[in-house]
Structure formats: C-alpha cells, structure tokens
Amino acid sequence: MSDLHPPTARHQASTGGELTPTPWTSPWVGWILFAGVMMIVLGLFHAFQGFIALFDDEYYVVGRSGLTIHLDYTVWGWTHLFLSLVVLVGGVALLNGRMWGRIVGVILSILSILVNVAFLAAYPIWSTIMIAVDILVIWALTVHGHEMKAMKEAAGR
C-alpha cells in the first residue's frame, strides 16, 4: 500500500447484510491500464504505418535529405509491422498484470521512440505524437507499475 494514498473505507455487502471491507487499490493503477491500452493503440499505429509503407511508397513525403537511416520503405514497413505485433502482445500482458509486460513495455516504448525518431523526416507530426505517447507509457510503467501487481494479487484473494 502506498504511503501517499491512505486506505479509504470501501465496503461490500455480504450475503448476511453485513459490510465487509474490500482490498484498497491505488488510483494510480488507472495509469497502468492507460499504458496497456496505449501500447495496444501504438501497436495498431505501427501496423497502420507499416502497411502504408509497404503498399504506397509515395505516401510519405521526404525532403532531399531523406530518412535519418537510409532504408527502403519496404524495410520500414516490415519494421513497423514487427514492432506492432510485439507492442500489442506486451500491452495485453501488461493489462493482465504481468511483470514481464512492464519490462517489455518499457523496452518496446524505447525502441518505438528510436524507430519514430528515424522516421521523423518522412512524417514528422505523426512520429512526434507517437514519441509523446511512448514517453507517457514509460512514465506510467516505471513510476506506478508495481501498483498493478498489488491490485492483481488483491483480486486473486
């Protein structure tokens, strides 16, 4: 239980008409749920970008300097599709309260930031939005991730 958030009086009606206390959960668990959902959304965004890069090379407008890393759009498309699958799986694991979901979430969010920095020249606004969401996911997972485990343990009792 967190010292910053004292337990509140939560009760549940039992079959005999008596009130029994329910386990206290931190309101910060919502941020972990947010991170899990955002990981799933980021996975869908990466899939979207990947399919566009695979099927329409002319969609992304790149200046004379080109991409940060000079690769064909087909390679970028497959990179985005691979990342989308891994981020989706990590997001689902995170929503299930798995510790490895937190670790994978942070690592994949860092990788997503790197991929999007390299993709900035092709589509700067979209990549910037994805980088910002990745930063929010990393913050939620590193600062409040342990509270999701406590909630899962309380729910299992």
C-alpha positions as YAML, in Angstrom:
chain: A
units: angstrom
residues:
- id: 1
  name: MET
  ca: [0.00, 0.00, 0.00]
- id: 2
  name: SER
  ca: [1.34, 3.42, -0.86]
- id: 3
  name: ASP
  ca: [2.02, 5.98, 1.86]
- id: 4
  name: LEU
  ca: [0.88, 8.73, -0.49]
- id: 5
  name: HIS
  ca: [-2.62, 7.31, -0.74]
- id: 6
  name: PRO
  ca: [-4.08, 6.23, 2.61]
- id: 7
  name: PRO
  ca: [-6.67, 3.48, 2.53]
- id: 8
  name: THR
  ca: [-10.21, 4.58, 2.09]
- id: 9
  name: ALA
  ca: [-13.23, 2.94, 3.62]
- id: 10
  name: ARG
  ca: [-14.59, 0.72, 0.91]
- id: 11
  name: HIS
  ca: [-17.13, -1.88, 1.80]
- id: 12
  name: GLN
  ca: [-19.07, -4.55, 0.08]
- id: 13
  name: ALA
  ca: [-22.38, -6.02, 1.16]
- id: 14
  name: SER
  ca: [-22.11, -9.66, 2.17]
- id: 15
  name: THR
  ca: [-24.95, -12.16, 2.00]
- id: 16
  name: GLY
  ca: [-25.82, -11.68, 5.68]
- id: 17
  name: GLY
  ca: [-26.40, -7.94, 5.29]
- id: 18
  name: GLU
  ca: [-23.06, -7.07, 6.90]
- id: 19
  name: LEU
  ca: [-20.47, -4.86, 5.26]
- id: 20
  name: THR
  ca: [-17.06, -6.39, 4.63]
- id: 21
  name: PRO
  ca: [-14.03, -4.33, 3.62]
- id: 22
  name: THR
  ca: [-12.66, -4.79, 0.11]
- id: 23
  name: PRO
  ca: [-8.96, -4.52, -0.71]
- id: 24
  name: TRP
  ca: [-7.77, -0.97, -1.31]
- id: 25
  name: THR
  ca: [-6.23, -0.20, -4.67]
- id: 26
  name: SER
  ca: [-4.34, 2.89, -5.65]
- id: 27
  name: PRO
  ca: [-5.91, 5.30, -8.13]
- id: 28
  name: TRP
  ca: [-2.58, 5.15, -9.99]
- id: 29
  name: VAL
  ca: [-3.50, 1.70, -11.29]
- id: 30
  name: GLY
  ca: [-5.51, 3.61, -13.87]
- id: 31
  name: TRP
  ca: [-2.24, 4.93, -15.31]
- id: 32
  name: ILE
  ca: [-1.01, 1.37, -15.79]
- id: 33
  name: LEU
  ca: [-4.26, 0.50, -17.52]
- id: 34
  name: PHE
  ca: [-3.73, 3.62, -19.62]
- id: 35
  name: ALA
  ca: [-0.23, 2.42, -20.51]
- id: 36
  name: GLY
  ca: [-1.51, -1.01, -21.52]
- id: 37
  name: VAL
  ca: [-4.25, 0.44, -23.69]
- id: 38
  name: MET
  ca: [-1.84, 2.96, -25.21]
- id: 39
  name: MET
  ca: [0.60, 0.15, -26.01]
- id: 40
  name: ILE
  ca: [-2.18, -1.61, -27.90]
- id: 41
  name: VAL
  ca: [-3.04, 1.65, -29.68]
- id: 42
  name: LEU
  ca: [0.64, 2.22, -30.51]
- id: 43
  name: GLY
  ca: [0.79, -1.30, -31.89]
- id: 44
  name: LEU
  ca: [-2.14, -0.50, -34.15]
- id: 45
  name: PHE
  ca: [-0.49, 2.79, -35.19]
- id: 46
  name: HIS
  ca: [2.72, 0.96, -36.08]
- id: 47
  name: ALA
  ca: [0.74, -1.57, -38.10]
- id: 48
  name: PHE
  ca: [-1.00, 1.29, -39.90]
- id: 49
  name: GLN
  ca: [2.32, 2.96, -40.73]
- id: 50
  name: GLY
  ca: [3.83, -0.36, -41.75]
- id: 51
  name: PHE
  ca: [1.06, -1.23, -44.18]
- id: 52
  name: ILE
  ca: [1.20, 2.24, -45.73]
- id: 53
  name: ALA
  ca: [4.98, 1.97, -46.17]
- id: 54
  name: LEU
  ca: [4.58, -1.47, -47.77]
- id: 55
  name: PHE
  ca: [1.74, -0.68, -50.15]
- id: 56
  name: ASP
  ca: [2.22, 3.01, -51.04]
- id: 57
  name: ASP
  ca: [5.83, 4.20, -51.28]
- id: 58
  name: GLU
  ca: [4.69, 7.63, -52.42]
- id: 59
  name: TYR
  ca: [2.52, 8.32, -49.36]
- id: 60
  name: TYR
  ca: [5.33, 9.64, -47.16]
- id: 61
  name: VAL
  ca: [6.93, 12.84, -48.40]
- id: 62
  name: VAL
  ca: [10.62, 13.03, -47.59]
- id: 63
  name: GLY
  ca: [12.87, 16.01, -48.14]
- id: 64
  name: ARG
  ca: [16.12, 15.92, -50.10]
- id: 65
  name: SER
  ca: [18.00, 14.74, -47.03]
- id: 66
  name: GLY
  ca: [15.87, 11.57, -46.86]
- id: 67
  name: LEU
  ca: [15.25, 9.48, -43.77]
- id: 68
  name: THR
  ca: [17.61, 9.53, -40.79]
- id: 69
  name: ILE
  ca: [18.51, 5.93, -41.58]
- id: 70
  name: HIS
  ca: [18.54, 5.29, -45.32]
- id: 71
  name: LEU
  ca: [16.41, 2.20, -45.87]
- id: 72
  name: ASP
  ca: [13.80, 1.28, -48.39]
- id: 73
  name: TYR
  ca: [10.18, 1.89, -47.36]
- id: 74
  name: THR
  ca: [9.55, -1.84, -47.60]
- id: 75
  name: VAL
  ca: [12.10, -2.40, -44.83]
- id: 76
  name: TRP
  ca: [10.47, 0.36, -42.77]
- id: 77
  name: GLY
  ca: [7.09, -1.25, -43.37]
- id: 78
  name: TRP
  ca: [8.23, -4.63, -42.07]
- id: 79
  name: THR
  ca: [9.97, -2.96, -39.12]
- id: 80
  name: HIS
  ca: [6.75, -1.20, -38.16]
- id: 81
  name: LEU
  ca: [4.70, -4.38, -38.59]
- id: 82
  name: PHE
  ca: [7.11, -6.38, -36.41]
- id: 83
  name: LEU
  ca: [7.07, -3.69, -33.71]
- id: 84
  name: SER
  ca: [3.28, -3.53, -33.88]
- id: 85
  name: LEU
  ca: [2.93, -7.24, -33.10]
- id: 86
  name: VAL
  ca: [5.38, -7.12, -30.20]
- id: 87
  name: VAL
  ca: [3.85, -3.94, -28.72]
- id: 88
  name: LEU
  ca: [0.34, -5.42, -28.97]
- id: 89
  name: VAL
  ca: [1.40, -8.59, -27.12]
- id: 90
  name: GLY
  ca: [3.22, -6.53, -24.47]
- id: 91
  name: GLY
  ca: [0.14, -4.33, -23.98]
- id: 92
  name: VAL
  ca: [-2.11, -7.34, -23.45]
- id: 93
  name: ALA
  ca: [0.39, -8.83, -20.97]
- id: 94
  name: LEU
  ca: [0.50, -5.52, -19.12]
- id: 95
  name: LEU
  ca: [-3.28, -5.43, -18.84]
- id: 96
  name: ASN
  ca: [-3.07, -8.92, -17.33]
- id: 97
  name: GLY
  ca: [-0.71, -7.62, -14.61]
- id: 98
  name: ARG
  ca: [2.39, -9.47, -15.78]
- id: 99
  name: MET
  ca: [5.74, -8.13, -14.62]
- id: 100
  name: TRP
  ca: [7.31, -9.09, -17.93]
- id: 101
  name: GLY
  ca: [4.65, -6.93, -19.57]
- id: 102
  name: ARG
  ca: [6.05, -3.91, -17.71]
- id: 103
  name: ILE
  ca: [9.61, -4.73, -18.74]
- id: 104
  name: VAL
  ca: [8.63, -5.39, -22.34]
- id: 105
  name: GLY
  ca: [6.51, -2.23, -22.32]
- id: 106
  name: VAL
  ca: [9.42, -0.02, -21.31]
- id: 107
  name: ILE
  ca: [11.87, -1.66, -23.71]
- id: 108
  name: LEU
  ca: [9.43, -1.53, -26.62]
- id: 109
  name: SER
  ca: [8.47, 2.05, -25.90]
- id: 110
  name: ILE
  ca: [12.16, 2.98, -26.05]
- id: 111
  name: LEU
  ca: [12.52, 1.08, -29.35]
- id: 112
  name: SER
  ca: [9.38, 2.76, -30.64]
- id: 113
  name: ILE
  ca: [10.88, 6.16, -29.82]
- id: 114
  name: LEU
  ca: [14.05, 5.26, -31.73]
- id: 115
  name: VAL
  ca: [12.12, 3.99, -34.76]
- id: 116
  name: ASN
  ca: [9.97, 7.12, -34.80]
- id: 117
  name: VAL
  ca: [12.98, 9.43, -34.47]
- id: 118
  name: ALA
  ca: [14.41, 7.74, -37.54]
- id: 119
  name: PHE
  ca: [11.02, 8.12, -39.29]
- id: 120
  name: LEU
  ca: [10.67, 11.85, -38.42]
- id: 121
  name: ALA
  ca: [11.76, 13.04, -41.86]
- id: 122
  name: ALA
  ca: [9.03, 11.01, -43.55]
- id: 123
  name: TYR
  ca: [6.12, 12.02, -41.33]
- id: 124
  name: PRO
  ca: [7.10, 14.43, -38.54]
- id: 125
  name: ILE
  ca: [3.72, 15.15, -36.91]
- id: 126
  name: TRP
  ca: [2.68, 11.52, -36.67]
- id: 127
  name: SER
  ca: [6.09, 10.42, -35.38]
- id: 128
  name: THR
  ca: [6.14, 13.22, -32.80]
- id: 129
  name: ILE
  ca: [2.72, 12.17, -31.47]
- id: 130
  name: MET
  ca: [3.88, 8.57, -31.20]
- id: 131
  name: ILE
  ca: [7.06, 9.63, -29.38]
- id: 132
  name: ALA
  ca: [4.99, 11.62, -26.87]
- id: 133
  name: VAL
  ca: [2.69, 8.66, -26.21]
- id: 134
  name: ASP
  ca: [5.73, 6.39, -25.78]
- id: 135
  name: ILE
  ca: [7.11, 8.78, -23.15]
- id: 136
  name: LEU
  ca: [3.80, 8.70, -21.26]
- id: 137
  name: VAL
  ca: [3.79, 4.89, -21.34]
- id: 138
  name: ILE
  ca: [7.36, 4.74, -19.99]
- id: 139
  name: TRP
  ca: [6.46, 7.17, -17.21]
- id: 140
  name: ALA
  ca: [3.39, 5.22, -16.14]
- id: 141
  name: LEU
  ca: [5.18, 1.87, -16.18]
- id: 142
  name: THR
  ca: [8.27, 2.96, -14.30]
- id: 143
  name: VAL
  ca: [6.64, 5.17, -11.68]
- id: 144
  name: HIS
  ca: [3.48, 3.22, -10.84]
- id: 145
  name: GLY
  ca: [3.88, -0.25, -12.35]
- id: 146
  name: HIS
  ca: [4.16, -2.06, -9.02]
- id: 147
  name: GLU
  ca: [0.65, -0.98, -8.08]
- id: 148
  name: MET
  ca: [-0.87, -3.12, -10.83]
- id: 149
  name: LYS
  ca: [0.73, -6.21, -9.29]
- id: 150
  name: ALA
  ca: [-0.79, -5.35, -5.90]
- id: 151
  name: MET
  ca: [-4.21, -4.96, -7.50]
- id: 152
  name: LYS
  ca: [-3.91, -8.33, -9.26]
- id: 153
  name: GLU
  ca: [-2.88, -10.03, -6.00]
- id: 154
  name: ALA
  ca: [-5.80, -8.42, -4.15]
- id: 155
  name: ALA
  ca: [-8.21, -9.54, -6.88]
- id: 156
  name: GLY
  ca: [-6.88, -13.10, -6.64]
- id: 157
  name: ARG
  ca: [-7.73, -13.42, -2.93]
...
